[in-house]
Short mmCIF file of C-alpha atoms in Angstrom, two decimals:
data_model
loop_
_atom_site.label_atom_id
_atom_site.label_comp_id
_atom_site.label_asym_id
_atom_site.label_seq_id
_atom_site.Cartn_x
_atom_site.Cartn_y
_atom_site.Cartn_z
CA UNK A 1012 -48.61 -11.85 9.60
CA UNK A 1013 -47.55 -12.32 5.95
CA UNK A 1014 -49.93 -14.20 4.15
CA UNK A 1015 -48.67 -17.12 1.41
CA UNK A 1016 -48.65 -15.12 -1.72
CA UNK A 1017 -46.86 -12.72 0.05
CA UNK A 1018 -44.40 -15.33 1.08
CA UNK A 1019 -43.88 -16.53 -2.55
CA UNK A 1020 -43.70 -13.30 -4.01
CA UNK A 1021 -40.25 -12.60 -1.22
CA UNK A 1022 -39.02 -16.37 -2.11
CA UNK A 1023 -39.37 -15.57 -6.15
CA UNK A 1024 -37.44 -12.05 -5.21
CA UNK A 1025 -34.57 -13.91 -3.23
CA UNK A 1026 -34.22 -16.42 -6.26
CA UNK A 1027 -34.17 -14.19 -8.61
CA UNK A 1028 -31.87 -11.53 -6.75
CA UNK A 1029 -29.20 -14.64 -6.18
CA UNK A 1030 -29.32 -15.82 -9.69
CA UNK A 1031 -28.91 -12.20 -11.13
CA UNK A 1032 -25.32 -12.21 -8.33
CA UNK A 1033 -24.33 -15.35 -9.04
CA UNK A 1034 -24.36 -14.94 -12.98
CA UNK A 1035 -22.62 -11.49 -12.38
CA UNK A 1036 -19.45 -13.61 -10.55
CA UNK A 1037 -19.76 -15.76 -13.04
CA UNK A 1038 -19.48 -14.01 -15.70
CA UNK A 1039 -16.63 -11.43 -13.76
CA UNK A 1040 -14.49 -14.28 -13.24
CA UNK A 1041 -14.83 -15.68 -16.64
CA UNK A 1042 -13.56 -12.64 -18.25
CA UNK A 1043 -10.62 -12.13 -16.01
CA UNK A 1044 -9.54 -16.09 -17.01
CA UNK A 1045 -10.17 -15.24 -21.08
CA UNK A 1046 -8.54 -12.12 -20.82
CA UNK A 1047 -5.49 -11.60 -23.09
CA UNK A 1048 -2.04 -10.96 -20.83
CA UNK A 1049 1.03 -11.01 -20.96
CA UNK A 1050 4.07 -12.08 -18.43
CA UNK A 1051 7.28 -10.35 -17.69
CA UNK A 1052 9.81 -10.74 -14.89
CA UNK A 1053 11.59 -8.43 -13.22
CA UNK A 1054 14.80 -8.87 -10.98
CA UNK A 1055 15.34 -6.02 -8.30
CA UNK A 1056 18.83 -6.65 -6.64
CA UNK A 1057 19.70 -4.67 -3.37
CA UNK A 1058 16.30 -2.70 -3.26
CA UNK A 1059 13.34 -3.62 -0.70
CA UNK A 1060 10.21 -3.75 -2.23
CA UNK A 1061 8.54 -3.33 0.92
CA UNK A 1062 4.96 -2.17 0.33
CA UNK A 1063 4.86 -3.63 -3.10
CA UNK A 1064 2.08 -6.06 -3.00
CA UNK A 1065 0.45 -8.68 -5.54
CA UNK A 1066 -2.35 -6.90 -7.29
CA UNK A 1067 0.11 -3.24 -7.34
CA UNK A 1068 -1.07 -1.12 -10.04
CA UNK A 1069 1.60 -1.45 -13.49
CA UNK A 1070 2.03 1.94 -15.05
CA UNK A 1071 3.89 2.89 -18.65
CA UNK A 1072 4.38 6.39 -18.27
CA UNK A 1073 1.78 7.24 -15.71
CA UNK A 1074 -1.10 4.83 -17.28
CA UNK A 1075 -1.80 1.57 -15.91
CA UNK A 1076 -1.24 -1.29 -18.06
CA UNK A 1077 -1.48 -4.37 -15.56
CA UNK A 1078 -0.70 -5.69 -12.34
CA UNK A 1079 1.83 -6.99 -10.00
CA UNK A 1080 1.45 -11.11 -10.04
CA UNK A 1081 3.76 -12.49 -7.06
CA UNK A 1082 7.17 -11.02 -5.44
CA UNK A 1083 9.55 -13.30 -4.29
CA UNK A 1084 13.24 -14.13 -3.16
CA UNK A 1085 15.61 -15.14 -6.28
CA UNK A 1086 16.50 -18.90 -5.43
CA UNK A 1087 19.56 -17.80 -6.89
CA UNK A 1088 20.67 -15.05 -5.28
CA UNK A 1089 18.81 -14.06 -1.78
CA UNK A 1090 19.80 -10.25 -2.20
CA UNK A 1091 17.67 -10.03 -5.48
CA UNK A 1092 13.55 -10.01 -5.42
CA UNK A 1093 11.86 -11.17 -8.39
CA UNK A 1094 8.67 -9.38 -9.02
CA UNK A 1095 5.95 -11.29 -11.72
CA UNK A 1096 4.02 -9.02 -13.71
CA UNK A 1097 1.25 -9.22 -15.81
CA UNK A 1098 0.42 -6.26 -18.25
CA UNK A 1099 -2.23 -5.71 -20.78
CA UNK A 1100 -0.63 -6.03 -24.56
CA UNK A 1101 -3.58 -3.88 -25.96
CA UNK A 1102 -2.77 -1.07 -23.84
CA UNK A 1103 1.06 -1.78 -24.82
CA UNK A 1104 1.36 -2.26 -28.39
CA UNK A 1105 4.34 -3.68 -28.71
CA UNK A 1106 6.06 -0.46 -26.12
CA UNK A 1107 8.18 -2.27 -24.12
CA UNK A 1108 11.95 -2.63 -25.56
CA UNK A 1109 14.88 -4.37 -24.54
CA UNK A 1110 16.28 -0.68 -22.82
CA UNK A 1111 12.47 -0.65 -20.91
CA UNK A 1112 13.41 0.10 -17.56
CA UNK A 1113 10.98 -0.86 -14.60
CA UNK A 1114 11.34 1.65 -11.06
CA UNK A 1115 8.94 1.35 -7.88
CA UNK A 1116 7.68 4.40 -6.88
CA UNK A 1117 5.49 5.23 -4.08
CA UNK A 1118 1.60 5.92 -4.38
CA UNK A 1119 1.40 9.10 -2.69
CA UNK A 1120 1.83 9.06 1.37
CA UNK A 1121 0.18 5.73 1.75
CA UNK A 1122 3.24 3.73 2.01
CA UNK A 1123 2.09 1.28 -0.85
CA UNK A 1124 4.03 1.16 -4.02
CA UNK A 1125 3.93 0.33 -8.01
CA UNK A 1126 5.99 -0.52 -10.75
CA UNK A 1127 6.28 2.63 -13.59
CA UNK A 1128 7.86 0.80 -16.63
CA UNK A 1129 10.25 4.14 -18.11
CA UNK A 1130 10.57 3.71 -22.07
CA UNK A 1131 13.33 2.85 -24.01
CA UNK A 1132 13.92 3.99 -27.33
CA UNK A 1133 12.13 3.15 -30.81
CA UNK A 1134 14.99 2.08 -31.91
CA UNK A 1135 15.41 -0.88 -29.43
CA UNK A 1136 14.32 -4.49 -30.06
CA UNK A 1137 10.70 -5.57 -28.78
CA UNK A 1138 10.66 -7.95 -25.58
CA UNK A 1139 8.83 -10.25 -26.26
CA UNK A 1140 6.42 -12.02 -23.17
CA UNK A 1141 7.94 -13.73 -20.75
CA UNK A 1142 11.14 -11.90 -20.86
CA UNK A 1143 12.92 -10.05 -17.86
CA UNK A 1144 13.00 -6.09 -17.79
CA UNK A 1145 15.39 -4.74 -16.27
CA UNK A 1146 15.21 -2.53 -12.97
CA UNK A 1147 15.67 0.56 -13.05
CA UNK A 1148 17.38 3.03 -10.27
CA UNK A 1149 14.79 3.57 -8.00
CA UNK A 1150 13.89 7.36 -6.81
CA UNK A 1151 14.88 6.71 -3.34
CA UNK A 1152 18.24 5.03 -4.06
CA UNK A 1153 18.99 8.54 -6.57
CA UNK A 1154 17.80 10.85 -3.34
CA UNK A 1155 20.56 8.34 -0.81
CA UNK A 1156 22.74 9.25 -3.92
CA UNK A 1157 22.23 12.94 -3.64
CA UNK A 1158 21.96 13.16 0.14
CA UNK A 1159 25.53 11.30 0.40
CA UNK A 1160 26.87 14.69 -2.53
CA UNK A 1161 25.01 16.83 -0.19
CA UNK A 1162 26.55 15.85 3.39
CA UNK A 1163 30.07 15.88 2.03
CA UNK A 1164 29.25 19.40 0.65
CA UNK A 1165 28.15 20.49 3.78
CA UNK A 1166 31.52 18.67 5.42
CA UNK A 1167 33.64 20.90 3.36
CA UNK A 1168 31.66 24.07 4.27
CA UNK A 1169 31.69 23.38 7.77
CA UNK A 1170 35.64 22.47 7.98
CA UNK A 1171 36.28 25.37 5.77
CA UNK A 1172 34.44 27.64 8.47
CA UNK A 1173 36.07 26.50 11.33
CA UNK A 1174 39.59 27.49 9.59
CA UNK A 1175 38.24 31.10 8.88
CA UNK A 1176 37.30 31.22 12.86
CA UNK A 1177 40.21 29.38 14.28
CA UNK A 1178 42.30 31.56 16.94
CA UNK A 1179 44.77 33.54 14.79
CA UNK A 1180 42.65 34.38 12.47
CA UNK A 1181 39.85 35.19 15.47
CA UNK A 1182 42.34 37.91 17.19
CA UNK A 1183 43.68 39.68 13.64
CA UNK A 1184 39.44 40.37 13.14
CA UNK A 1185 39.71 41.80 16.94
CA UNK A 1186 43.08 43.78 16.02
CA UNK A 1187 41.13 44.95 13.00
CA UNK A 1188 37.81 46.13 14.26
CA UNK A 1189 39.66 47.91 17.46
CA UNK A 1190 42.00 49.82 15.10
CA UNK A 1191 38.89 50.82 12.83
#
């Protein structure tokens, strides 16, 4: 049986234990809110964003400079998905031009996705927060691209094969190989 110092002493613990968490949310959440970001919109038009998800990782050239806000339908145009994103200036410095180009990509076999902002040039004008970047082809719509190239290739082979073993041309390789 504990006795009632004991009893105090594991009261004073639990107070102490909650106050130490509770000032550790506190303070957590407090520097999320007074942290410095910045908005930017982006329109995707045609392309499903499936596995893109609020709180998807932001990369500029393979480091990650903020966060997918919200993804929704354009009230404008139902075939195009706006995607809210909020990115880190610090990180940034002033990177993102008016030829920035944002592309989802996958995160590895998982199925979820992020948003790689490519570069523009120096030379281009700064966006300035709250603007829209524009989207960029997306890797899977360049592979459809290339498979499309690929299967009429492979049309052209295949038709072009099927001359070169139609029938005449089948017996003159008999008449050939008996007379050798």
């Amino acid at each position: 049986m504990a006795t009632r110092a004991q009893k105090v002493r594991l009261a004073i613990f639990f107070v102490a234990a909650a106050s130490m968490l509770a000032v550790f949310v506190l303070l957590t959440a407090v520097r999320s809110v007074l942290e410095r970001r910045d908005s930017y919109v982006i329109e995707f038009a045609g392309v499903s964003v499936g596995g893109l998800a609020a709180g998807a990782q932001v990369k500029y050239q393979g480091i990650t400079v903020g966060r997918v806000v919200n993804a929704y339908i354009s009230p404008h145009d139902v075939g195009t998905v706006v995607v809210e994103i909020s990115v880190d200036p610090d990180k940034l410095q002033g990177a993102l031009r008016r030829d920035t180009r944002a592309v989802i990509y996958n995160l590895g076999i998982t199925g979820l996705k992020y948003v790689e902002l490519v570069p523009g040039t120096n030379q281009g004008e700064k966006l300035p927060p709250g603007a829209t970047i524009p989207a960029g082809e997306t890797f899977l719509a360049d592979l459809d691209r290339q498979a499309e190239i690929l299967t009429g290739k492979m049309e052209l082979l295949l038709d072009r094969a099927a001359l070169l073993l139609d029938a005449p041309n089948r017996a003159n390789l008999a008449a050939t190989l008996a007379s050798t």
